Amino acid sequence: MIKIKDLEKIYRTEEVETVALNKLSLEVKEGEFVAVMGPSGCGKSTLLNILGLLDDPDGGSFMFNNIEVAHFNERKRADLRKHNIGFVFQSFNLIDELTVFENVELPLIYTGVKSAERKKRVEEVLDKMQIMHRRNHYPQQLSGGQQQRVAVARAVVNRPKLILADEPTGNLDSSNGNEVMQLLTDLNEQGTTIVMVTHSEHDARYSHRIIRMLDGQTVLENIMV
Amino acid sequence: MIKNYLKIAWRNLKRNKGYALLNMAGLAMGMASALLILLWVNDELAYDKFHANYDRLYQFYENQTYDGKTFTFAAMPGPFAPAAKQEIPEIEYITRTDWGTRHHFSFGDKNIYEWGLFADPDFLKMFSFKVLKGDTSKFLKDPTSLVITDKMAERFFGKDDPIGKTLKVNSDRLFTVMGVVQQPPVNSTIEFSWLASFKIYEGRNQWLRNWGNNGIQTYAQLHENADPVAVNRKLKDFISNKDSSTIAKPFLFGMKDWRLRSEFEDGKQTGGGRIEHVRLFSVIALLIIIIACINFMNLATARSEQRAREVGVRKVMGADRFSLVRQFFGESMVMSFAAVILAGFIVWLALPGFNKLVEKTIEFDFSNPVIWAGLPGIAILCGVLAGSYPSLYLSSFNPITVFRGMRAPRGSAVSVIRKGLVVVQFVISIGFIISTVVIYNQIKHVMNRQLGYSKDNVMIIPLRGGMNEHFTAIRNDLLATGVVDNAAKSNSRVISLNSSSGDFRWNGKDPSKQLLITLEWVSPEYISTMRMQLAAGRDFYPDATRDSSNVIINETLARIIGKPNVVGEKLYRESGEELTVVGVVKDFVYGNLYKEPEPLVLFCQPSAVNSLLVRLKDGQDVPKSTAAVESVIKKHAPAYPFEFRFMDEDFNNRFKTEMLTRELSKWFAILTIIISCLGLFGLAAYTAERRTREIGIRKVLGASVTNMVVLLSKDFLQLVALASILAFPLSYWLMHNWLDDYAYRINIEWWVFVLAGGLAMLIALLTVSFQAIKAALMNPVKSLRTE
């Protein structure tokens, strides 16, 4: 599904040049659950942004489903992204002015799903995440765990092939964290590919494979059994 | 998708009530003032358009050249109309009218003065005044019949049928009502309550037979497809061909220009006139809208940090830039439409006051295009104008940057634009303040001008019935009341002398040069009553008959004659009349109050007058004095309701246009300052919010409240200072141009600029410091925790 070769990303300011990704190569197969670990500043988030088509690399190749996307323009990336990729963030990133239902509905609106179908699918996924009873609440009225479940619901409502999770449990206590990890595992078992950035060894153990990064390169891969 | 946008827009408004209120209030105020101006503009543009043959209607004007300078008059000679209709085939209809008079009408116990015109029968065929009753073919032919308006009919006859009823005019002649027409609409140049046959006027004024006397108005309707240029060619020498001693060159002046483009200079239409006000006010409407939209833009971009995360999330969820631009446009449209509803309400509330200010009777009426098209039009204009920049800016956020810092990039470009927009607002506001002060000073300057006579405590009473003949008795009775200082008669109202002639000669005058001289007919007490000063010679004798062929001239004419002793000089007129100058009155100001007086001749002819001038003794109780005067007048003209005006009121009325400009400029200044400050208030609030942490840290480190206020206000005051610097030369230039139209004018003083700049700074400081003090007083522990 994802094939990256010699990927480079360099951040420049007037005085400093920071190499975020240094000739990084990586492959993620369909149906895999991969955890990316490494110290702060090692390039994890940069990698995730590029995988999520939010950012473009400065060099190297990025094949998504056998299509070279490294040099896609903004519009093409947005199009590919909205149909194929779901995001889960550490800080949830729900829109405060929208209710739970409306937040989850948002990706469907942007992919042009009809209203009746949207309702059905949002309710389906809210049911699965067990937050149906909160559908008309606003994000601030929910606990952190509930907010993250809404965020996961939003990530999967469009039935993406790939979910990118950026420290999904970082803002949660351990029981809520475990719940979210279980959700992701269930999704993965149903066939969704997951790439997760995490600091937590505990969370990483939910994955099939751990990629450890340092200074913009992969340094080690652990296969989980 | 639209529903989603509206939802977000609505919830955003609800969540940020203060912000929404500031934004709406500013926008609505701007929209309301623009709408009021547009209503005024529309009303001006609609003048006379109700006439079905608007494009074919003309008034005859004529040019007369004196000493190389051409003057344009609306006055025509009496024989012109009948001759032109016979000889110029392009003319379909033609009518003469006088300048309009108020006559006293009575019916039963009803006594009312009504304004009306003497006109030829074609009058009602060419002008589209709707006939409600009567046989049109008979109108204005019989000199004992009248056509009156429905409003006048109601005043006299109530609901009764007015046709065939008899009205007594000036308590002697009887007229029968033959027809009723609808009251001319408010935007009609021609106004009347009654129309009577021109034959009556012709019969009373023998001078109308003369081609050299220009004294009435003449209108024509041309045939369809007639070429006005061809008509003008025929007109050019029309009058001089009839009478070779005349110099008048008539021409057609189209109805479409009557109201707005009536300015002539050196015989040519300048294209100027009221249209300049229309243009100016349209520009001002746009400026106010821009100021209001700037608020919207600045407040929207200032609070972008709050919206940044939403933009990021939406982009990650698959929104492309275009859909975000649409969303933010949608929000500004929602805001704009909400504001326009509020604006409509403000207009509805303000309209009576506005009407009073501009002397119109505009109604809040949905058939008016300014209302039905203007309201949504302004909403869309503001929505687009105000939404354009914020939507482009907000939709440009990069999700990665936004998520990393949870803040919008603190782009220097956007803050420069924001600052620039604030400067623009204050340049306009300060410009208005300066204009207001300059206009105010100019009006004061002219009103305080030494006139050469005393205008205070003088009553002007129209001479009615036998008052003219019984003047001596009236004057004696008036003086006997003890409240009257003096009384005289005159033809005109001193401030405006309307008659002029170019036919004076004297020994030694250059025969090639024609000189237009103002004429006035007075009783012998005129100069003493008006407290004018004599520069040479003597005043008229109390016995007017002794001075019937003597005149008093003003200093200007004496200078033009240019002889060391002008008293005793003979003046000769075309008619063979020979006049002797017995005195020279010191120049007094009349006519154009901004110019030097024109040459003037005063005739001692107490019979050729219209007005009684009564000077009250100074320092008396005014109501008591006028009551005493009234009882004397009542005694001598019992049939007539008592009417008078004070001369100083008359004088003040001459400044209507300037006063209106001053009032409007004042309101524009107040409005723009309020709107700009609303914006500044919002901006200051957001700045304070953004810098909460900084303020907390500074306070922990020991900064005082004053330090904080200075810190937060400084940036804004710098902007206002910069705006002042830009506004000064700009408004100097504008005001200098405005003053250029006035020969008698003030110089623009430096303190005006200091005042305007200082005022703007002070208001801005008050606005900003409110927020600054609030922020500075916050508990630093709390503000540090918010981060």
CSV table of C-alpha atoms in Angstrom, one decimal, chain B residues 337-631:
chain,number,residue,atom,x,y,z
B,337,PHE,CA,-27.7,40.1,5.5
B,338,ALA,CA,-28.3,40.2,9.2
B,339,ALA,CA,-26.7,43.7,9.3
B,340,VAL,CA,-28.8,44.9,6.4
B,341,ILE,CA,-32.0,44.0,8.2
B,342,LEU,CA,-30.7,46.0,11.2
B,343,ALA,CA,-29.8,48.8,8.7
B,344,GLY,CA,-33.2,48.8,7.2
B,345,PHE,CA,-34.6,49.2,10.7
B,346,ILE,CA,-32.2,52.1,11.4
B,347,VAL,CA,-33.2,53.8,8.1
B,348,TRP,CA,-36.8,53.4,9.0
B,349,LEU,CA,-36.2,55.0,12.4
B,350,ALA,CA,-33.9,57.7,11.1
B,351,LEU,CA,-35.9,58.7,8.0
B,352,PRO,CA,-38.1,61.4,9.6
B,353,GLY,CA,-35.1,63.1,11.1
B,354,PHE,CA,-33.2,62.7,7.8
B,355,ASN,CA,-36.1,64.2,5.9
B,356,LYS,CA,-36.1,67.2,8.1
B,357,LEU,CA,-32.4,67.6,7.7
B,358,VAL,CA,-32.4,67.5,3.9
B,359,GLU,CA,-35.9,68.9,3.5
B,360,LYS,CA,-37.4,66.0,1.6
B,361,THR,CA,-40.4,63.7,2.2
B,362,ILE,CA,-38.9,60.4,1.3
B,363,GLU,CA,-40.9,57.4,2.6
B,364,PHE,CA,-39.8,54.0,3.6
B,365,ASP,CA,-41.5,52.3,0.8
B,366,PHE,CA,-40.8,48.9,-0.7
B,367,SER,CA,-41.7,50.1,-4.2
B,368,ASN,CA,-38.7,52.4,-4.0
B,369,PRO,CA,-35.8,50.8,-5.9
B,370,VAL,CA,-33.3,51.9,-3.2
B,371,ILE,CA,-35.3,49.8,-0.7
B,372,TRP,CA,-36.1,46.7,-2.7
B,373,ALA,CA,-32.9,46.5,-4.7
B,374,GLY,CA,-30.7,48.6,-2.5
B,375,LEU,CA,-31.1,46.6,0.7
B,376,PRO,CA,-30.1,43.2,-0.8
B,377,GLY,CA,-27.6,45.0,-3.1
B,378,ILE,CA,-25.8,46.6,-0.2
B,379,ALA,CA,-25.8,43.3,1.6
B,380,ILE,CA,-24.2,41.5,-1.3
B,381,LEU,CA,-21.7,44.3,-1.9
B,382,CYS,CA,-20.7,44.3,1.8
B,383,GLY,CA,-20.7,40.5,2.0
B,384,VAL,CA,-18.3,40.3,-1.0
B,385,LEU,CA,-16.2,43.3,0.0
B,386,ALA,CA,-15.9,42.3,3.7
B,387,GLY,CA,-15.6,38.6,3.0
B,388,SER,CA,-13.1,38.7,0.2
B,389,TYR,CA,-9.9,39.2,2.1
B,390,PRO,CA,-10.7,37.2,5.3
B,391,SER,CA,-11.8,34.2,3.3
B,392,LEU,CA,-8.7,34.2,1.2
B,393,TYR,CA,-6.5,34.7,4.3
B,394,LEU,CA,-8.3,32.2,6.5
B,395,SER,CA,-8.5,29.5,3.9
B,396,SER,CA,-4.7,29.7,3.3
B,397,PHE,CA,-3.8,28.2,6.6
B,398,ASN,CA,-1.6,25.2,6.5
B,399,PRO,CA,-2.9,22.4,8.7
B,400,ILE,CA,0.6,21.3,9.8
B,401,THR,CA,1.6,24.7,11.0
B,402,VAL,CA,-1.7,25.2,12.6
B,403,PHE,CA,-1.6,21.9,14.5
B,404,ARG,CA,1.9,22.2,15.5
B,405,GLY,CA,1.5,25.6,17.1
B,406,MET,CA,-2.3,25.7,17.5
B,407,ARG,CA,-2.0,29.2,16.2
B,408,ALA,CA,-2.4,30.9,13.0
B,409,PRO,CA,1.0,31.9,11.5
B,410,ARG,CA,1.7,35.4,12.8
B,411,GLY,CA,2.1,36.6,9.3
B,412,SER,CA,3.6,40.1,9.1
B,413,ALA,CA,1.8,40.7,5.8
B,414,VAL,CA,-1.6,40.3,7.3
B,415,SER,CA,-0.8,42.6,10.2
B,416,VAL,CA,0.5,45.2,7.8
B,417,ILE,CA,-2.7,45.0,5.8
B,418,ARG,CA,-4.7,45.2,9.0
B,419,LYS,CA,-2.8,48.2,10.1
B,420,GLY,CA,-3.1,49.8,6.7
B,421,LEU,CA,-6.9,49.4,6.7
B,422,VAL,CA,-7.1,51.0,10.2
B,423,VAL,CA,-5.1,53.9,8.8
B,424,VAL,CA,-7.4,54.2,5.8
B,425,GLN,CA,-10.4,54.4,8.2
B,426,PHE,CA,-8.8,57.1,10.3
B,427,VAL,CA,-7.7,59.1,7.3
B,428,ILE,CA,-11.3,59.3,6.2
B,429,SER,CA,-12.6,60.0,9.7
B,430,ILE,CA,-10.0,62.8,10.3
B,431,GLY,CA,-10.8,64.2,6.8
B,432,PHE,CA,-14.4,64.5,7.8
B,433,ILE,CA,-13.6,66.2,11.1
B,434,ILE,CA,-11.4,68.8,9.3
B,435,SER,CA,-14.1,69.4,6.6
B,436,THR,CA,-16.7,69.9,9.3
B,437,VAL,CA,-14.6,72.5,11.1
B,438,VAL,CA,-13.7,74.3,7.9
B,439,ILE,CA,-17.2,74.5,6.6
B,440,TYR,CA,-18.4,75.6,10.1
B,441,ASN,CA,-15.9,78.4,10.1
B,442,GLN,CA,-16.7,79.5,6.6
B,443,ILE,CA,-20.4,79.7,7.3
B,444,LYS,CA,-19.7,81.6,10.5
B,445,HIS,CA,-17.3,83.9,8.7
B,446,VAL,CA,-19.9,84.8,6.0
B,447,MET,CA,-22.8,85.1,8.5
B,448,ASN,CA,-20.8,87.6,10.6
B,449,ARG,CA,-19.9,89.6,7.5
B,450,GLN,CA,-20.4,93.3,7.8
B,451,LEU,CA,-23.4,93.7,5.6
B,452,GLY,CA,-23.6,97.5,5.4
B,453,TYR,CA,-27.0,97.4,7.1
B,454,SER,CA,-28.6,95.9,10.2
B,455,LYS,CA,-30.6,92.8,9.5
B,456,ASP,CA,-31.7,92.2,13.1
B,457,ASN,CA,-35.2,93.1,14.4
B,458,VAL,CA,-36.6,93.9,10.9
B,459,MET,CA,-40.0,92.4,10.0
B,460,ILE,CA,-40.8,91.8,6.4
B,461,ILE,CA,-44.5,92.1,5.8
B,462,PRO,CA,-46.0,91.5,2.3
B,463,LEU,CA,-48.1,94.4,1.2
B,464,ARG,CA,-51.7,93.2,0.7
B,465,GLY,CA,-54.9,94.9,-0.1
B,466,GLY,CA,-54.8,98.6,0.4
B,467,MET,CA,-51.7,98.5,2.5
B,468,ASN,CA,-49.5,100.1,-0.1
B,469,GLU,CA,-51.8,103.1,-0.6
B,470,HIS,CA,-52.3,103.5,3.2
B,471,PHE,CA,-48.6,103.3,4.0
B,472,THR,CA,-48.3,106.7,5.6
B,473,ALA,CA,-51.2,106.0,8.0
B,474,ILE,CA,-49.8,102.5,8.7
B,475,ARG,CA,-46.4,103.9,9.4
B,476,ASN,CA,-47.8,106.6,11.8
B,477,ASP,CA,-49.8,103.9,13.6
B,478,LEU,CA,-46.7,101.7,13.8
B,479,LEU,CA,-44.6,104.4,15.2
B,480,ALA,CA,-47.4,105.2,17.7
B,481,THR,CA,-47.2,101.7,19.2
B,482,GLY,CA,-43.9,102.7,20.7
B,483,VAL,CA,-42.2,99.4,19.8
B,484,VAL,CA,-41.4,100.4,16.2
B,485,ASP,CA,-38.3,102.3,15.4
B,486,ASN,CA,-38.9,103.0,11.7
B,487,ALA,CA,-40.8,101.6,8.7
B,488,ALA,CA,-40.2,101.7,4.9
B,489,LYS,CA,-41.3,100.0,1.7
B,490,SER,CA,-39.3,98.2,-0.8
B,491,ASN,CA,-39.7,96.0,-3.9
B,492,SER,CA,-37.4,93.2,-2.8
B,493,ARG,CA,-36.2,91.8,0.5
B,494,VAL,CA,-32.9,93.7,0.7
B,495,ILE,CA,-30.9,90.5,0.9
B,496,SER,CA,-31.9,89.5,-2.6
B,497,LEU,CA,-32.5,92.2,-5.2
B,498,ASN,CA,-33.9,90.6,-8.3
B,499,SER,CA,-34.2,93.2,-11.0
B,500,SER,CA,-31.4,94.4,-13.2
B,501,SER,CA,-31.0,96.3,-16.4
B,502,GLY,CA,-28.3,97.0,-18.9
B,503,ASP,CA,-29.7,100.2,-20.4
B,504,PHE,CA,-28.0,102.9,-18.3
B,505,ARG,CA,-25.8,105.5,-19.9
B,506,TRP,CA,-24.0,108.6,-18.5
B,507,ASN,CA,-21.7,111.2,-19.9
B,508,GLY,CA,-18.3,109.7,-20.5
B,509,LYS,CA,-19.4,106.1,-20.5
B,510,ASP,CA,-17.7,103.9,-23.0
B,511,PRO,CA,-20.6,103.2,-25.4
B,512,SER,CA,-19.2,99.8,-26.4
B,513,LYS,CA,-19.5,98.5,-22.9
B,514,GLN,CA,-22.8,97.3,-21.5
B,515,LEU,CA,-23.0,97.2,-17.7
B,516,LEU,CA,-25.6,95.2,-15.8
B,517,ILE,CA,-27.0,97.3,-13.0
B,518,THR,CA,-29.2,96.1,-10.2
B,519,LEU,CA,-32.4,98.1,-9.7
B,520,GLU,CA,-34.5,98.6,-6.5
B,521,TRP,CA,-37.6,100.6,-5.8
B,522,VAL,CA,-38.0,102.0,-2.3
B,523,SER,CA,-39.8,104.5,-0.2
B,524,PRO,CA,-37.9,107.5,1.2
B,525,GLU,CA,-37.4,105.9,4.7
B,526,TYR,CA,-35.6,102.9,3.2
B,527,ILE,CA,-32.0,103.9,4.0
B,528,SER,CA,-32.7,105.2,7.5
B,529,THR,CA,-34.9,102.1,8.3
B,530,MET,CA,-32.2,99.7,7.1
B,531,ARG,CA,-29.5,101.8,8.9
B,532,MET,CA,-27.5,102.1,5.8
B,533,GLN,CA,-24.8,104.8,5.6
B,534,LEU,CA,-24.6,107.5,3.0
B,535,ALA,CA,-21.1,108.1,1.5
B,536,ALA,CA,-22.0,111.3,-0.3
B,537,GLY,CA,-25.0,113.5,-1.2
B,538,ARG,CA,-28.3,113.2,0.6
B,539,ASP,CA,-31.0,110.7,1.4
B,540,PHE,CA,-34.4,110.9,-0.4
B,541,TYR,CA,-36.8,113.6,0.8
B,542,PRO,CA,-39.7,112.4,3.0
B,543,ASP,CA,-42.0,113.7,0.2
B,544,ALA,CA,-41.3,111.0,-2.4
B,545,THR,CA,-42.7,113.1,-5.3
B,546,ARG,CA,-39.8,115.5,-5.0
B,547,ASP,CA,-37.4,112.7,-5.9
B,548,SER,CA,-39.4,110.9,-8.6
B,549,SER,CA,-36.6,111.4,-11.1
B,550,ASN,CA,-33.7,111.3,-8.6
B,551,VAL,CA,-31.8,108.2,-7.7
B,552,ILE,CA,-29.3,107.1,-5.1
B,553,ILE,CA,-26.5,104.8,-6.3
B,554,ASN,CA,-24.1,102.6,-4.4
B,555,GLU,CA,-20.3,103.1,-4.1
B,556,THR,CA,-19.5,100.4,-6.6
B,557,LEU,CA,-21.5,102.2,-9.3
B,558,ALA,CA,-19.9,105.5,-8.3
B,559,ARG,CA,-16.5,104.0,-8.7
B,560,ILE,CA,-17.4,102.7,-12.1
B,561,ILE,CA,-18.7,106.1,-13.2
B,562,GLY,CA,-15.4,107.2,-11.9
B,563,LYS,CA,-15.9,110.9,-11.4
B,564,PRO,CA,-14.7,112.8,-8.3
B,565,ASN,CA,-18.1,114.1,-7.5
B,566,VAL,CA,-20.8,111.9,-8.8
B,567,VAL,CA,-23.6,113.7,-7.0
B,568,GLY,CA,-25.6,115.7,-9.6
B,569,GLU,CA,-24.5,113.3,-12.4
B,570,LYS,CA,-27.2,112.5,-14.9
B,571,LEU,CA,-28.1,108.9,-15.9
B,572,TYR,CA,-30.0,108.2,-19.1
B,573,ARG,CA,-32.1,105.1,-19.9
B,574,GLU,CA,-33.2,103.6,-23.2
B,575,SER,CA,-36.8,104.8,-22.7
B,576,GLY,CA,-35.5,108.4,-22.7
B,577,GLU,CA,-35.8,108.7,-18.9
B,578,GLU,CA,-33.3,111.1,-17.4
B,579,LEU,CA,-32.3,110.6,-13.8
B,580,THR,CA,-30.2,112.6,-11.4
B,581,VAL,CA,-27.9,111.1,-8.8
B,582,VAL,CA,-28.6,112.8,-5.4
B,583,GLY,CA,-26.7,110.5,-3.1
B,584,VAL,CA,-24.3,107.6,-2.8
B,585,VAL,CA,-25.1,104.9,-0.3
B,586,LYS,CA,-22.2,102.9,1.2
B,587,ASP,CA,-21.9,99.5,-0.4
B,588,PHE,CA,-24.1,96.9,1.3
B,589,VAL,CA,-24.1,93.2,0.6
B,590,TYR,CA,-27.0,91.7,-1.3
B,591,GLY,CA,-27.5,88.8,-3.7
B,592,ASN,CA,-24.5,86.6,-3.6
B,593,LEU,CA,-23.2,87.0,0.0
B,594,TYR,CA,-19.8,85.6,-1.0
B,595,LYS,CA,-19.1,88.3,-3.6
B,596,GLU,CA,-18.5,92.0,-3.7
B,597,PRO,CA,-21.7,94.1,-4.3
B,598,GLU,CA,-22.7,94.7,-7.8
B,599,PRO,CA,-23.5,98.3,-9.1
B,600,LEU,CA,-26.9,99.4,-7.8
B,601,VAL,CA,-29.5,102.1,-8.5
B,602,LEU,CA,-32.2,102.9,-5.9
B,603,PHE,CA,-35.3,104.6,-7.2
B,604,CYS,CA,-37.6,106.6,-5.0
B,605,GLN,CA,-40.9,105.1,-6.2
B,606,PRO,CA,-43.0,104.0,-3.2
B,607,SER,CA,-45.8,102.7,-5.5
B,608,ALA,CA,-43.7,100.0,-7.2
B,609,VAL,CA,-43.1,98.0,-4.1
B,610,ASN,CA,-44.1,94.7,-2.5
B,611,SER,CA,-42.9,94.6,1.0
B,612,LEU,CA,-43.2,96.6,4.2
B,613,LEU,CA,-40.1,96.7,6.3
B,614,VAL,CA,-40.7,97.3,9.9
B,615,ARG,CA,-37.7,97.9,12.2
B,616,LEU,CA,-38.6,97.1,15.8
B,617,LYS,CA,-36.8,99.0,18.6
B,618,ASP,CA,-33.8,97.1,20.0
B,619,GLY,CA,-34.1,95.3,23.2
B,620,GLN,CA,-37.9,94.9,23.2
B,621,ASP,CA,-39.9,91.8,24.0
B,622,VAL,CA,-40.3,90.3,20.5
B,623,PRO,CA,-43.7,88.5,20.8
B,624,LYS,CA,-45.2,91.6,22.3
B,625,SER,CA,-43.8,93.9,19.6
B,626,THR,CA,-44.9,91.6,16.7
B,627,ALA,CA,-48.4,91.4,18.3
B,628,ALA,CA,-48.5,95.3,18.3
B,629,VAL,CA,-47.4,95.4,14.7
B,630,GLU,CA,-50.0,92.7,13.8
B,631,SER,CA,-52.9,94.8,15.4
